[in-house]
Short mmCIF file of C-alpha atoms in Angstrom, two decimals:
data_model
loop_
_atom_site.label_atom_id
_atom_site.label_comp_id
_atom_site.label_asym_id
_atom_site.label_seq_id
_atom_site.Cartn_x
_atom_site.Cartn_y
_atom_site.Cartn_z
CA UNK A 1 20.98 8.14 -59.39
CA UNK A 2 20.84 5.36 -56.66
CA UNK A 3 24.47 4.45 -56.23
CA UNK A 4 24.07 1.33 -54.39
CA UNK A 5 21.49 -0.05 -57.02
CA UNK A 6 23.51 0.88 -59.88
CA UNK A 7 26.71 -0.80 -58.66
CA UNK A 8 24.81 -4.11 -57.35
CA UNK A 9 23.36 -4.29 -60.86
CA UNK A 10 26.52 -3.68 -62.55
CA UNK A 11 28.53 -6.22 -60.40
CA UNK A 12 25.95 -8.91 -59.41
CA UNK A 13 28.60 -11.30 -58.08
CA UNK A 14 30.26 -8.95 -55.81
CA UNK A 15 29.57 -8.14 -52.06
CA UNK A 16 28.20 -4.78 -51.07
CA UNK A 17 27.87 -3.32 -47.72
CA UNK A 18 26.34 -0.02 -46.76
CA UNK A 19 27.60 2.21 -44.11
CA UNK A 20 26.14 1.49 -40.59
CA UNK A 21 25.44 4.50 -38.81
CA UNK A 22 28.01 5.73 -36.12
CA UNK A 23 30.93 4.18 -38.10
CA UNK A 24 33.56 6.20 -39.82
CA UNK A 25 33.43 4.59 -43.27
CA UNK A 26 32.56 5.19 -46.98
CA UNK A 27 28.84 4.81 -47.88
CA UNK A 28 29.35 1.76 -49.91
CA UNK A 29 31.85 -0.99 -49.54
CA UNK A 30 32.43 -3.49 -52.47
CA UNK A 31 34.14 -6.68 -52.03
CA UNK A 32 35.12 -8.27 -55.45
CA UNK A 33 34.41 -12.15 -55.82
CA UNK A 34 35.83 -14.02 -58.62
CA UNK A 35 35.34 -17.69 -59.19
CA UNK A 36 33.45 -18.07 -55.62
CA UNK A 37 36.47 -16.42 -53.84
CA UNK A 38 36.30 -13.03 -52.19
CA UNK A 39 39.35 -10.90 -52.78
CA UNK A 40 40.82 -8.89 -50.12
CA UNK A 41 41.13 -5.48 -51.92
CA UNK A 42 38.11 -3.45 -51.34
CA UNK A 43 36.63 -0.44 -53.39
CA UNK A 44 35.00 2.17 -51.01
CA UNK A 45 32.53 4.61 -52.56
CA UNK A 46 31.59 7.79 -50.81
CA UNK A 47 28.54 9.65 -52.17
CA UNK A 48 28.55 13.29 -51.92
CA UNK A 49 25.25 15.40 -52.73
CA UNK A 50 26.67 18.62 -51.47
CA UNK A 51 27.64 21.76 -53.89
CA UNK A 52 31.18 20.57 -54.03
CA UNK A 53 33.69 18.14 -52.71
CA UNK A 54 35.54 19.94 -49.91
CA UNK A 55 39.19 19.40 -48.25
CA UNK A 56 37.31 17.78 -45.51
CA UNK A 57 35.65 15.32 -47.83
CA UNK A 58 39.15 14.42 -49.00
CA UNK A 59 40.71 13.94 -45.44
CA UNK A 60 37.79 11.76 -44.73
CA UNK A 61 38.40 9.69 -47.76
CA UNK A 62 42.22 9.10 -46.66
CA UNK A 63 40.85 7.81 -43.50
CA UNK A 64 38.94 5.47 -45.05
CA UNK A 65 41.84 4.35 -46.94
CA UNK A 66 43.75 3.47 -43.75
CA UNK A 67 40.52 1.94 -42.05
CA UNK A 68 39.89 -0.38 -44.78
CA UNK A 69 43.55 -0.83 -46.17
CA UNK A 70 42.67 -0.01 -49.69
CA UNK A 71 43.89 2.58 -52.18
CA UNK A 72 40.53 2.58 -53.97
CA UNK A 73 38.44 5.04 -52.25
CA UNK A 74 35.86 6.92 -54.79
CA UNK A 75 33.89 10.08 -54.11
CA UNK A 76 31.18 9.99 -56.24
CA UNK A 77 29.34 13.49 -56.65
CA UNK A 78 27.38 15.20 -59.51
CA UNK A 79 29.25 18.61 -58.31
CA UNK A 80 32.93 17.97 -58.73
CA UNK A 81 35.19 20.91 -58.11
CA UNK A 82 36.23 22.47 -61.53
CA UNK A 83 39.89 23.15 -60.48
CA UNK A 84 40.68 19.40 -59.74
CA UNK A 85 38.15 17.82 -62.33
CA UNK A 86 37.89 20.39 -65.31
CA UNK A 87 36.16 17.92 -67.72
CA UNK A 88 33.53 17.49 -64.78
CA UNK A 89 33.82 13.86 -64.90
CA UNK A 90 36.63 12.30 -63.59
CA UNK A 91 39.69 13.41 -61.45
CA UNK A 92 42.22 12.70 -58.72
CA UNK A 93 42.98 14.81 -55.69
CA UNK A 94 45.61 13.61 -53.21
CA UNK A 95 45.39 10.08 -54.25
CA UNK A 96 41.34 10.05 -53.94
CA UNK A 97 39.22 9.52 -57.04
CA UNK A 98 36.57 11.93 -58.06
CA UNK A 99 34.16 10.86 -60.11
CA UNK A 100 30.66 11.86 -61.70
CA UNK A 101 27.86 9.22 -61.03
CA UNK A 102 27.28 9.03 -64.77
CA UNK A 103 30.50 7.04 -65.40
CA UNK A 104 31.09 5.45 -61.99
CA UNK A 105 30.42 1.89 -62.99
CA UNK A 106 32.66 2.24 -66.03
CA UNK A 107 35.72 3.36 -63.60
CA UNK A 108 34.82 0.75 -60.91
CA UNK A 109 35.17 -1.84 -63.91
CA UNK A 110 38.66 -0.59 -64.85
CA UNK A 111 39.59 -0.80 -61.11
CA UNK A 112 37.91 -4.04 -60.63
CA UNK A 113 39.71 -5.63 -63.58
CA UNK A 114 43.00 -4.28 -62.35
CA UNK A 115 42.56 -5.59 -58.96
CA UNK A 116 41.57 -9.05 -60.46
CA UNK A 117 44.65 -9.29 -62.35
CA UNK A 118 47.22 -8.20 -59.59
CA UNK A 119 45.20 -10.96 -57.61
CA UNK A 120 45.80 -13.45 -60.20
CA UNK A 121 49.50 -12.83 -60.32
CA UNK A 122 49.87 -12.80 -56.57
CA UNK A 123 47.88 -16.12 -56.39
CA UNK A 124 50.38 -17.43 -58.95
CA UNK A 125 53.28 -16.68 -56.87
CA UNK A 126 51.40 -18.36 -53.74
CA UNK A 127 50.74 -21.42 -55.93
CA UNK A 128 54.27 -21.56 -57.17
CA UNK A 129 55.74 -21.49 -53.92
CA UNK A 130 53.53 -24.44 -52.52
CA UNK A 131 54.40 -26.25 -55.50
CA UNK A 132 58.17 -25.51 -54.86
CA UNK A 133 57.46 -26.83 -51.39
CA UNK A 134 55.67 -30.07 -52.65
CA UNK A 135 58.49 -30.71 -54.86
CA UNK A 136 61.05 -30.24 -52.40
CA UNK A 137 59.29 -32.75 -49.90
CA UNK A 138 59.10 -35.28 -52.71
CA UNK A 139 62.86 -35.03 -53.56
CA UNK A 140 63.59 -35.44 -50.13
CA UNK A 141 61.37 -38.31 -49.38
CA UNK A 142 62.23 -42.03 -49.18
CA UNK A 143 60.04 -42.85 -52.06
CA UNK A 144 62.24 -40.63 -54.38
CA UNK A 145 65.29 -42.17 -52.77
CA UNK A 146 64.33 -45.67 -53.64
CA UNK A 147 63.38 -44.71 -57.19
CA UNK A 148 66.87 -42.88 -57.88
CA UNK A 149 68.61 -46.05 -56.33
CA UNK A 150 66.60 -48.36 -58.64
CA UNK A 151 67.40 -46.27 -61.80
CA UNK A 152 71.25 -46.09 -60.66
CA UNK A 153 70.93 -50.03 -60.26
CA UNK A 154 69.41 -50.32 -63.68
CA UNK A 155 72.06 -48.09 -65.16
CA UNK A 156 74.90 -49.84 -63.82
CA UNK A 157 73.73 -52.95 -65.01
CA UNK A 158 73.35 -51.66 -68.61
CA UNK A 159 76.81 -50.29 -68.34
CA UNK A 160 78.26 -53.69 -67.36
CA UNK A 161 76.15 -55.26 -70.06
CA UNK A 162 77.45 -52.66 -72.42
CA UNK A 163 81.02 -53.18 -71.52
CA UNK A 164 80.95 -56.95 -71.68
CA UNK A 165 79.29 -56.94 -75.25
CA UNK A 166 82.05 -54.54 -76.39
CA UNK A 167 84.57 -57.01 -74.99
CA UNK A 168 82.86 -59.82 -76.54
CA UNK A 169 82.71 -58.14 -79.82
CA UNK A 170 86.60 -57.22 -79.89
CA UNK A 171 87.45 -60.68 -78.90
CA UNK A 172 85.26 -62.10 -81.95
#
């Protein structure tokens, strides 16, 4: 299968780049886009058409992890090693995913949804911090101080009126 075509059709909203000659990188780099925003975590695909995936291929994939700052490097091959991938479809070798081309889009969908979920959770924390900062600024502002002083003044007036009314009531 044409891996690039398959991935771009399955994830039309994402950005895909092919490897440029002379660069140490996976064959295809996927940058996830959600709601018009690009996420920082990449998925790297290394397409292998050799008879088997070698130790050298795994070492290269580990380098791609460091280069791109991602844990998600997938070696896609129709000839996966039997000792690592006994079912012939999916396996893991030293932290590198080994995937048969027939299921690569399904595996990528799962990884992609996990990355999106984690991203939403981390964005929530950033939003929470910015809201906390805004709230702190408001509490420390002159506007908030004036509102609190007004409320205190009104409360004191009500208290004195209540006290006067109780006194008048007992006198009566």
